[in-house]
mmCIF file of C-alpha atoms and ligand atoms in Angstrom:
data_model
loop_
_atom_site.group_PDB
_atom_site.id
_atom_site.type_symbol
_atom_site.label_atom_id
_atom_site.label_comp_id
_atom_site.label_asym_id
_atom_site.label_seq_id
_atom_site.Cartn_x
_atom_site.Cartn_y
_atom_site.Cartn_z
ATOM 1 C CA UNK A 10 -10.455 -12.795 -18.614
ATOM 2 C CA UNK A 11 -11.170 -9.444 -17.027
ATOM 3 C CA UNK A 12 -13.155 -8.406 -20.089
ATOM 4 C CA UNK A 13 -15.411 -11.464 -19.735
ATOM 5 C CA UNK A 14 -16.096 -10.625 -16.072
ATOM 6 C CA UNK A 15 -16.692 -6.935 -16.776
ATOM 7 C CA UNK A 16 -19.076 -7.856 -19.570
ATOM 8 C CA UNK A 17 -20.974 -10.185 -17.140
ATOM 9 C CA UNK A 18 -21.230 -7.322 -14.673
ATOM 10 C CA UNK A 19 -22.360 -4.817 -17.256
ATOM 11 C CA UNK A 20 -24.975 -7.248 -18.620
ATOM 12 C CA UNK A 21 -26.198 -8.160 -15.118
ATOM 13 C CA UNK A 22 -26.665 -4.520 -14.155
ATOM 14 C CA UNK A 23 -28.327 -3.638 -17.433
ATOM 15 C CA UNK A 24 -30.377 -6.853 -17.254
ATOM 16 C CA UNK A 25 -31.975 -5.829 -13.945
ATOM 17 C CA UNK A 26 -33.874 -3.107 -15.785
ATOM 18 C CA UNK A 27 -34.671 -5.239 -18.851
ATOM 19 C CA UNK A 28 -37.811 -7.172 -19.740
ATOM 20 C CA UNK A 29 -38.048 -10.886 -18.772
ATOM 21 C CA UNK A 30 -36.857 -12.112 -22.189
ATOM 22 C CA UNK A 31 -33.795 -9.847 -22.040
ATOM 23 C CA UNK A 32 -32.995 -10.993 -18.490
ATOM 24 C CA UNK A 33 -33.280 -14.666 -19.550
ATOM 25 C CA UNK A 34 -30.939 -14.033 -22.505
ATOM 26 C CA UNK A 35 -28.357 -12.334 -20.271
ATOM 27 C CA UNK A 36 -28.445 -15.169 -17.718
ATOM 28 C CA UNK A 37 -27.990 -17.727 -20.478
ATOM 29 C CA UNK A 38 -25.035 -15.762 -21.858
ATOM 30 C CA UNK A 39 -23.410 -15.640 -18.403
ATOM 31 C CA UNK A 40 -23.684 -19.416 -17.864
ATOM 32 C CA UNK A 41 -22.185 -20.034 -21.340
ATOM 33 C CA UNK A 42 -19.363 -17.575 -20.653
ATOM 34 C CA UNK A 43 -18.516 -19.392 -17.411
ATOM 35 C CA UNK A 44 -17.285 -22.360 -19.468
ATOM 36 C CA UNK A 45 -14.626 -20.067 -20.936
ATOM 37 C CA UNK A 46 -13.896 -18.052 -17.810
ATOM 38 C CA UNK A 47 -13.409 -20.916 -15.319
ATOM 39 C CA UNK A 48 -10.690 -22.722 -17.360
ATOM 40 C CA UNK A 49 -8.928 -19.340 -17.846
ATOM 41 C CA UNK A 50 -8.788 -18.687 -14.093
ATOM 42 C CA UNK A 51 -7.698 -22.266 -13.329
ATOM 43 C CA UNK A 52 -4.952 -21.971 -15.973
ATOM 44 C CA UNK A 53 -3.768 -18.625 -14.525
ATOM 45 C CA UNK A 54 -3.593 -20.195 -11.047
ATOM 46 C CA UNK A 55 -1.790 -23.365 -12.174
ATOM 47 C CA UNK A 56 0.739 -21.672 -14.478
ATOM 48 C CA UNK A 57 1.384 -18.981 -11.818
ATOM 49 C CA UNK A 58 2.073 -21.655 -9.205
ATOM 50 C CA UNK A 59 4.298 -23.649 -11.550
ATOM 51 C CA UNK A 60 6.524 -20.603 -12.127
ATOM 52 C CA UNK A 61 7.241 -20.115 -8.433
ATOM 53 C CA UNK A 62 7.066 -23.452 -6.607
ATOM 54 C CA UNK A 63 7.611 -23.251 -2.843
ATOM 55 C CA UNK A 64 7.547 -19.441 -2.616
ATOM 56 C CA UNK A 65 5.322 -18.419 0.298
ATOM 57 C CA UNK A 66 6.143 -14.828 1.157
ATOM 58 C CA UNK A 67 6.006 -11.388 -0.425
ATOM 59 C CA UNK A 68 3.945 -10.399 -3.426
ATOM 60 C CA UNK A 69 3.946 -13.971 -4.782
ATOM 61 C CA UNK A 70 2.738 -15.309 -1.403
ATOM 62 C CA UNK A 71 -0.126 -12.784 -1.447
ATOM 63 C CA UNK A 72 -1.133 -13.917 -4.939
ATOM 64 C CA UNK A 73 -1.094 -17.566 -3.837
ATOM 65 C CA UNK A 74 -3.187 -16.804 -0.727
ATOM 66 C CA UNK A 75 -5.885 -15.074 -2.810
ATOM 67 C CA UNK A 76 -6.394 -18.042 -5.146
ATOM 68 C CA UNK A 77 -8.327 -20.338 -2.723
ATOM 69 C CA UNK A 78 -10.805 -17.498 -2.018
ATOM 70 C CA UNK A 79 -11.227 -16.826 -5.736
ATOM 71 C CA UNK A 80 -11.740 -20.546 -6.418
ATOM 72 C CA UNK A 81 -14.194 -21.249 -3.554
ATOM 73 C CA UNK A 82 -16.165 -18.077 -4.212
ATOM 74 C CA UNK A 83 -16.259 -18.822 -7.930
ATOM 75 C CA UNK A 84 -17.150 -22.503 -7.805
ATOM 76 C CA UNK A 85 -19.446 -22.552 -4.762
ATOM 77 C CA UNK A 86 -21.154 -19.136 -4.944
ATOM 78 C CA UNK A 87 -20.865 -17.605 -8.421
ATOM 79 C CA UNK A 88 -21.299 -20.707 -10.580
ATOM 80 C CA UNK A 89 -24.338 -22.059 -8.672
ATOM 81 C CA UNK A 90 -25.863 -18.535 -8.584
ATOM 82 C CA UNK A 91 -25.398 -18.125 -12.337
ATOM 83 C CA UNK A 92 -26.959 -21.533 -13.063
ATOM 84 C CA UNK A 93 -29.875 -20.921 -10.659
ATOM 85 C CA UNK A 94 -30.538 -17.387 -11.963
ATOM 86 C CA UNK A 95 -30.498 -18.743 -15.506
ATOM 87 C CA UNK A 96 -33.057 -21.386 -14.496
ATOM 88 C CA UNK A 97 -35.306 -18.876 -12.677
ATOM 89 C CA UNK A 98 -35.117 -16.398 -15.581
ATOM 90 C CA UNK A 99 -35.926 -19.106 -18.145
ATOM 91 C CA UNK A 100 -39.035 -19.962 -16.078
ATOM 92 C CA UNK A 101 -39.973 -16.269 -15.923
ATOM 93 C CA UNK A 102 -39.685 -16.367 -12.124
ATOM 94 C CA UNK A 103 -38.353 -12.870 -11.460
ATOM 95 C CA UNK A 104 -39.412 -12.634 -7.833
ATOM 96 C CA UNK A 105 -37.780 -11.883 -4.474
ATOM 97 C CA UNK A 106 -35.794 -15.135 -4.602
ATOM 98 C CA UNK A 107 -34.363 -14.121 -7.985
ATOM 99 C CA UNK A 108 -33.326 -10.642 -6.831
ATOM 100 C CA UNK A 109 -31.896 -11.971 -3.539
ATOM 101 C CA UNK A 110 -29.692 -14.484 -5.385
ATOM 102 C CA UNK A 111 -28.831 -11.725 -7.872
ATOM 103 C CA UNK A 112 -27.697 -9.508 -4.963
ATOM 104 C CA UNK A 113 -25.522 -12.297 -3.542
ATOM 105 C CA UNK A 114 -24.056 -12.917 -6.999
ATOM 106 C CA UNK A 115 -23.182 -9.249 -7.527
ATOM 107 C CA UNK A 116 -21.515 -9.038 -4.106
ATOM 108 C CA UNK A 117 -19.521 -12.266 -4.567
ATOM 109 C CA UNK A 118 -18.659 -11.191 -8.114
ATOM 110 C CA UNK A 119 -17.385 -7.840 -6.897
ATOM 111 C CA UNK A 120 -15.200 -9.587 -4.288
ATOM 112 C CA UNK A 121 -13.685 -11.920 -6.903
ATOM 113 C CA UNK A 122 -13.169 -9.076 -9.345
ATOM 114 C CA UNK A 123 -11.296 -7.100 -6.667
ATOM 115 C CA UNK A 124 -9.116 -10.108 -5.767
ATOM 116 C CA UNK A 125 -8.295 -10.634 -9.436
ATOM 117 C CA UNK A 126 -7.453 -6.961 -9.899
ATOM 118 C CA UNK A 127 -4.991 -7.350 -7.015
ATOM 119 C CA UNK A 128 -3.480 -10.470 -8.624
ATOM 120 C CA UNK A 129 -3.066 -8.618 -11.909
ATOM 121 C CA UNK A 130 -1.514 -5.598 -10.167
ATOM 122 C CA UNK A 131 0.908 -7.897 -8.302
ATOM 123 C CA UNK A 132 1.637 -9.801 -11.525
ATOM 124 C CA UNK A 133 2.796 -6.555 -13.149
ATOM 125 C CA UNK A 134 4.798 -5.723 -10.008
ATOM 126 C CA UNK A 135 6.646 -9.056 -10.258
ATOM 127 C CA UNK A 136 7.439 -8.478 -13.938
ATOM 128 C CA UNK A 137 8.576 -4.871 -13.292
ATOM 129 C CA UNK A 138 10.775 -5.887 -10.341
ATOM 130 C CA UNK A 139 12.385 -8.605 -12.442
ATOM 131 C CA UNK A 140 13.102 -6.289 -15.370
ATOM 132 C CA UNK A 141 14.755 -3.826 -12.954
ATOM 133 C CA UNK A 142 17.017 -6.646 -11.697
ATOM 134 C CA UNK A 143 17.972 -7.627 -15.210
ATOM 135 C CA UNK A 144 18.851 -4.140 -16.465
HETATM 136 C C1 HEM B 207 -6.730 -14.982 -11.111
HETATM 137 C C2 HEM B 207 -5.504 -15.344 -11.043
HETATM 138 C C3 HEM B 207 -4.341 -14.581 -11.599
HETATM 139 C C4 HEM B 207 -4.309 -13.528 -12.453
HETATM 140 C C5 HEM B 207 -5.470 -12.789 -13.091
HETATM 141 C C6 HEM B 207 -2.903 -13.200 -12.676
HETATM 142 C C7 HEM B 207 -2.460 -12.173 -13.487
HETATM 143 C C8 HEM B 207 -1.131 -11.931 -13.796
HETATM 144 C C9 HEM B 207 -0.645 -10.920 -14.729
HETATM 145 C C10 HEM B 207 -1.514 -9.944 -15.510
HETATM 146 C C11 HEM B 207 0.704 -11.015 -14.779
HETATM 147 C C12 HEM B 207 1.665 -10.157 -15.630
HETATM 148 C C13 HEM B 207 2.047 -10.938 -16.880
HETATM 149 C C14 HEM B 207 3.016 -10.210 -17.757
HETATM 150 O O1 HEM B 207 2.978 -8.983 -17.856
HETATM 151 O O2 HEM B 207 3.857 -10.910 -18.372
HETATM 152 C C15 HEM B 207 1.085 -12.087 -13.876
HETATM 153 C C16 HEM B 207 2.381 -12.501 -13.658
HETATM 154 C C17 HEM B 207 2.748 -13.449 -12.741
HETATM 155 N N1 HEM B 207 1.910 -14.176 -11.917
HETATM 156 FE FE1 HEM B 207 -0.101 -14.106 -11.926
HETATM 157 N N2 HEM B 207 -2.124 -14.068 -11.951
HETATM 158 C C18 HEM B 207 -2.963 -14.921 -11.280
HETATM 159 C C19 HEM B 207 -2.606 -15.942 -10.428
HETATM 160 C C20 HEM B 207 -1.305 -16.223 -10.058
HETATM 161 C C21 HEM B 207 -0.918 -17.187 -9.047
HETATM 162 C C22 HEM B 207 -1.847 -18.069 -8.220
HETATM 163 C C23 HEM B 207 0.433 -17.168 -8.987
HETATM 164 C C24 HEM B 207 1.281 -17.989 -8.055
HETATM 165 C C25 HEM B 207 1.886 -17.433 -7.095
HETATM 166 C C26 HEM B 207 0.913 -16.201 -9.947
HETATM 167 C C27 HEM B 207 2.240 -15.890 -10.193
HETATM 168 C C28 HEM B 207 2.695 -15.014 -11.152
HETATM 169 C C29 HEM B 207 4.097 -14.820 -11.484
HETATM 170 C C30 HEM B 207 5.292 -15.538 -10.873
HETATM 171 C C31 HEM B 207 4.134 -13.835 -12.482
HETATM 172 C C32 HEM B 207 5.375 -13.295 -13.196
HETATM 173 C C33 HEM B 207 5.417 -13.928 -14.563
HETATM 174 C C34 HEM B 207 6.743 -13.785 -15.259
HETATM 175 O O3 HEM B 207 7.742 -13.957 -14.593
HETATM 176 O O4 HEM B 207 6.715 -13.530 -16.463
HETATM 177 N N3 HEM B 207 -0.188 -15.642 -10.574
HETATM 178 N N4 HEM B 207 -0.045 -12.624 -13.292
#
């Protein structure tokens, strides 16, 4: 999951300096990748919640609280941005609108990446704490 996002980021940053055809190819790749990434994140959220129903506090509570931000940011900012940038790039419209939306996408993407890093870190903390209890 993280690899998909990091590859989006790397391609987006490299794409900024590319020619219009390269940019269009990158934007197309990102929209296609979203169809893999979104189900992965939804599955992580659902399976995580199923493992710890009713827990609100501590590390688990923090993970749960981050999920709505990740979901809203992903579905209402990142997905529409990716689709719109793909459309603009396919039309060859690499103007101020394109780079403004691209800026918003990078910022929102960085926020989601950071929140997911925190969820991964806390996931490992939960597993480590449990293995200490068991031994
Ligand atoms: C983007 C969303 C999420 C990511 C990337 C993520 C990532 C991870 C990772 C990497 C682990 C360690 C797995 C292992 O080493 O076995 C983990 C464990 C865990 N996560 Fe998440 N997580 C996410 C969302 C959630 C949510 C919403 C919850 C609900 C509170 C949750 C609850 C848990 C629990 C309870 C564990 C311990 C699993 C076990 O007991 O084996 N996660 N998570």
